[in-house]
CSV table of C-alpha atoms in Angstrom, one decimal:
chain,number,residue,atom,x,y,z
G,1,MET,CA,-39.7,-6.1,165.1
G,2,SER,CA,-40.4,-3.5,162.4
G,3,ALA,CA,-43.7,-3.5,160.6
G,4,ILE,CA,-41.9,-4.0,157.2
G,5,ARG,CA,-39.8,-7.2,157.2
G,6,LYS,CA,-36.5,-7.1,155.5
G,7,SER,CA,-36.2,-9.2,152.3
G,8,ASN,CA,-33.9,-12.2,152.4
G,9,LEU,CA,-31.6,-10.2,150.0
G,10,ASP,CA,-31.6,-7.1,152.4
G,11,GLU,CA,-30.8,-9.3,155.3
G,12,ALA,CA,-28.0,-11.1,153.4
G,13,SER,CA,-26.6,-7.8,152.4
G,14,ASP,CA,-26.7,-6.3,155.8
G,15,GLN,CA,-24.9,-9.4,157.3
G,16,LEU,CA,-22.3,-9.5,154.5
G,17,MET,CA,-21.6,-5.7,154.9
G,18,PHE,CA,-20.9,-6.2,158.5
G,19,VAL,CA,-18.9,-9.4,158.3
G,20,THR,CA,-16.7,-8.4,155.3
G,21,GLY,CA,-16.0,-5.0,157.0
G,22,TYR,CA,-14.9,-6.7,160.2
G,23,VAL,CA,-12.8,-9.5,158.5
G,24,TYR,CA,-11.2,-6.8,156.3
G,25,ARG,CA,-10.1,-4.5,159.0
G,26,LEU,CA,-8.9,-7.6,161.0
G,27,LEU,CA,-6.8,-9.1,158.3
G,28,HIS,CA,-5.7,-5.8,156.9
G,29,ALA,CA,-4.1,-5.0,160.2
G,30,LYS,CA,-2.6,-8.3,160.5
G,31,ALA,CA,-1.1,-8.1,157.1
G,32,ARG,CA,0.5,-4.6,158.1
G,33,ALA,CA,1.9,-6.1,161.2
G,34,LEU,CA,3.4,-8.7,159.0
G,35,GLY,CA,5.0,-6.0,156.8
G,36,ILE,CA,3.1,-6.8,153.7
G,37,ARG,CA,0.8,-4.1,152.1
G,38,TRP,CA,-2.8,-5.5,151.8
G,39,SER,CA,-3.0,-4.1,148.1
G,40,GLY,CA,0.2,-6.0,147.4
G,41,LEU,CA,-1.1,-9.3,148.8
G,42,MET,CA,-4.3,-8.9,146.6
G,43,VAL,CA,-2.1,-8.2,143.4
G,44,LEU,CA,-0.1,-11.5,144.2
G,45,VAL,CA,-3.6,-13.3,144.6
G,46,ASP,CA,-4.8,-11.9,141.3
G,47,LEU,CA,-1.4,-13.0,139.6
G,48,ASP,CA,-1.5,-16.4,141.2
G,49,ARG,CA,-5.1,-16.9,139.8
G,50,LEU,CA,-4.8,-15.3,136.3
G,51,GLY,CA,-1.2,-15.9,135.5
G,52,PRO,CA,0.8,-13.2,133.5
G,53,THR,CA,-1.4,-10.1,133.5
G,54,GLU,CA,-1.1,-6.7,131.9
G,55,GLN,CA,-0.6,-4.0,134.5
G,56,ARG,CA,-3.7,-2.1,133.4
G,57,THR,CA,-5.8,-5.2,134.1
G,58,LEU,CA,-4.5,-5.2,137.6
G,59,VAL,CA,-5.3,-1.5,137.9
G,60,GLN,CA,-8.9,-2.4,136.8
G,61,ILE,CA,-9.2,-5.4,139.2
G,62,GLU,CA,-7.9,-3.6,142.2
G,63,LYS,CA,-9.6,-0.4,141.4
G,64,MET,CA,-6.5,1.9,141.9
G,65,ARG,CA,-4.7,4.6,139.8
G,66,GLY,CA,-2.2,3.5,137.4
G,67,SER,CA,0.6,5.4,139.1
G,68,THR,CA,-0.3,3.8,142.5
G,69,MET,CA,-0.1,0.3,140.9
G,70,THR,CA,3.3,1.2,139.4
G,71,VAL,CA,4.8,2.1,142.8
G,72,LEU,CA,3.1,-1.0,144.2
G,73,LEU,CA,4.6,-3.2,141.6
G,74,GLN,CA,8.0,-1.6,142.2
G,75,ASP,CA,7.8,-2.5,145.7
G,76,LEU,CA,6.7,-6.2,144.8
G,77,GLU,CA,9.5,-6.4,142.2
G,78,GLY,CA,12.1,-5.1,144.8
G,79,ARG,CA,11.0,-7.9,147.1
G,80,GLY,CA,11.5,-10.4,144.2
G,81,TRP,CA,7.7,-11.5,144.3
G,82,VAL,CA,6.8,-10.2,140.8
G,83,GLU,CA,8.6,-9.7,137.5
G,84,ARG,CA,7.4,-7.3,134.7
G,85,GLU,CA,8.1,-8.0,131.0
G,86,THR,CA,7.6,-5.7,128.3
G,87,PRO,CA,7.1,-6.7,124.7
G,88,GLU,CA,9.7,-5.5,122.3
G,89,GLY,CA,8.5,-2.4,120.6
G,90,ASP,CA,5.7,-1.5,123.0
G,91,ALA,CA,6.9,-0.3,126.4
G,92,ARG,CA,3.4,0.8,127.2
G,93,VAL,CA,2.2,-2.7,127.7
G,94,ALA,CA,3.7,-4.4,130.7
G,95,ARG,CA,2.8,-7.9,131.6
G,96,VAL,CA,3.4,-8.8,135.3
G,97,LEU,CA,4.2,-12.3,136.4
G,98,ILE,CA,4.3,-13.8,140.1
G,99,THR,CA,7.6,-15.3,141.0
G,100,THR,CA,8.3,-18.5,142.9
G,101,SER,CA,9.2,-16.4,145.7
G,102,GLY,CA,5.9,-14.4,145.4
G,103,ARG,CA,4.0,-17.6,145.5
G,104,THR,CA,5.9,-18.8,148.6
G,105,GLU,CA,5.3,-15.4,150.4
G,106,LEU,CA,1.6,-15.5,149.2
G,107,ARG,CA,1.2,-19.1,150.7
G,108,ARG,CA,2.9,-17.9,153.9
G,109,ALA,CA,0.9,-14.8,154.4
G,110,GLY,CA,-2.3,-16.7,153.6
G,111,LEU,CA,-1.6,-19.3,156.1
G,112,LEU,CA,-0.8,-16.7,158.9
G,113,LEU,CA,-3.9,-14.8,158.0
G,114,ARG,CA,-6.0,-17.9,157.9
G,115,GLU,CA,-4.7,-19.0,161.4
G,116,HIS,CA,-5.6,-15.5,162.6
G,117,LEU,CA,-9.1,-15.7,161.4
G,118,ASN,CA,-9.4,-19.2,162.6
G,119,SER,CA,-8.7,-18.0,166.1
G,120,GLU,CA,-11.5,-15.4,165.8
G,121,LEU,CA,-13.9,-18.3,164.6
G,122,SER,CA,-12.8,-20.9,167.1
G,123,GLY,CA,-15.8,-20.2,169.4
G,124,MET,CA,-18.3,-21.1,166.7
G,125,SER,CA,-19.7,-24.6,166.7
G,126,PRO,CA,-18.6,-27.0,164.0
G,127,ASN,CA,-22.3,-27.1,162.6
G,128,VAL,CA,-22.2,-23.3,162.3
G,129,LEU,CA,-18.9,-23.3,160.6
G,130,ARG,CA,-20.0,-26.0,158.0
G,131,GLY,CA,-23.0,-23.9,157.4
G,132,VAL,CA,-21.1,-20.8,156.9
G,133,ALA,CA,-18.7,-22.5,154.5
G,134,ALA,CA,-21.4,-24.2,152.5
G,135,SER,CA,-23.5,-20.8,152.2
G,136,LEU,CA,-20.4,-18.8,151.2
G,137,GLN,CA,-19.3,-21.4,148.4
G,138,PRO,CA,-21.8,-20.3,145.7
G,139,LEU,CA,-21.4,-16.7,146.6
G,140,SER,CA,-17.6,-17.0,146.2
G,141,ALA,CA,-18.1,-18.9,142.9
G,142,ALA,CA,-20.6,-16.3,141.6
G,143,LEU,CA,-18.2,-13.3,142.6
G,144,MET,CA,-15.2,-14.9,141.0
G,145,GLN,CA,-17.0,-15.6,137.8
G,146,LYS,CA,-18.3,-12.0,137.7
G,147,GLY,CA,-14.7,-10.6,138.3
G,148,LEU,CA,-13.3,-12.8,135.5
G,149,THR,CA,-16.1,-12.0,133.1
G,150,SER,CA,-15.6,-8.2,133.8
G,151,VAL,CA,-11.8,-8.5,133.2
G,152,ARG,CA,-12.3,-10.6,130.1
G,153,ASP,CA,-15.1,-8.2,128.8
G,154,SER,CA,-12.6,-5.3,129.3
G,155,GLY,CA,-10.3,-6.9,126.7
G,156,SER,CA,-7.3,-5.9,128.7
G,157,THR,CA,-6.0,-9.2,130.0
G,158,THR,CA,-3.5,-11.4,128.5
G,159,ARG,CA,-4.1,-14.7,130.1
G,160,THR,CA,-1.6,-17.4,129.2
G,161,THR,CA,-1.9,-19.9,132.1
G,162,THR,CA,-4.6,-21.9,133.8
G,163,PRO,CA,-5.8,-20.3,137.1
G,164,THR,CA,-4.5,-22.0,140.3
G,165,THR,CA,-6.5,-22.8,143.2
G,166,PRO,CA,-7.6,-19.6,144.8
G,167,THR,CA,-6.2,-18.4,148.1
G,168,ARG,CA,-9.0,-16.1,148.9
G,169,SER,CA,-12.7,-16.8,148.3
G,170,THR,CA,-14.1,-13.3,148.2
G,171,ARG,CA,-12.4,-9.9,147.8
G,172,THR,CA,-13.3,-7.5,150.6
G,173,ARG,CA,-12.3,-3.8,150.6
């Protein structure tokens, strides 16, 4: 053991970095095998939570270039999973909406990814799994609130619906 003990914050950060990196790579590869872009899946989650959202807000949330988001939305639109609407007189402001088909695909992919992750966790004891879930709930809530506050403070979202139950607790990249 080192002469200097790690703080609880440092230890939690180290564990989270390892676990989120592992889970991200695992689920990213599974999504790719299902024929779904990870970034597209994350945009569907955002739209499911936020409701109709301006394209530039999605760019901020997903931390990608506007041109990349445009191509991604064209793909999702081509699959029938999102629709874009442009207010009359301002083609620069496009709002994106998830369709019923997009929600269905999001639920299907979420279920498949959850089953895949469950198989990875199946060797853990029920007590450990309860502890992990209980420990992650306040972190998930704090991260969700921070993300919503960041988007709201940017002033670029147009939220017109109540968020639905989240399909992912934390965002890992």
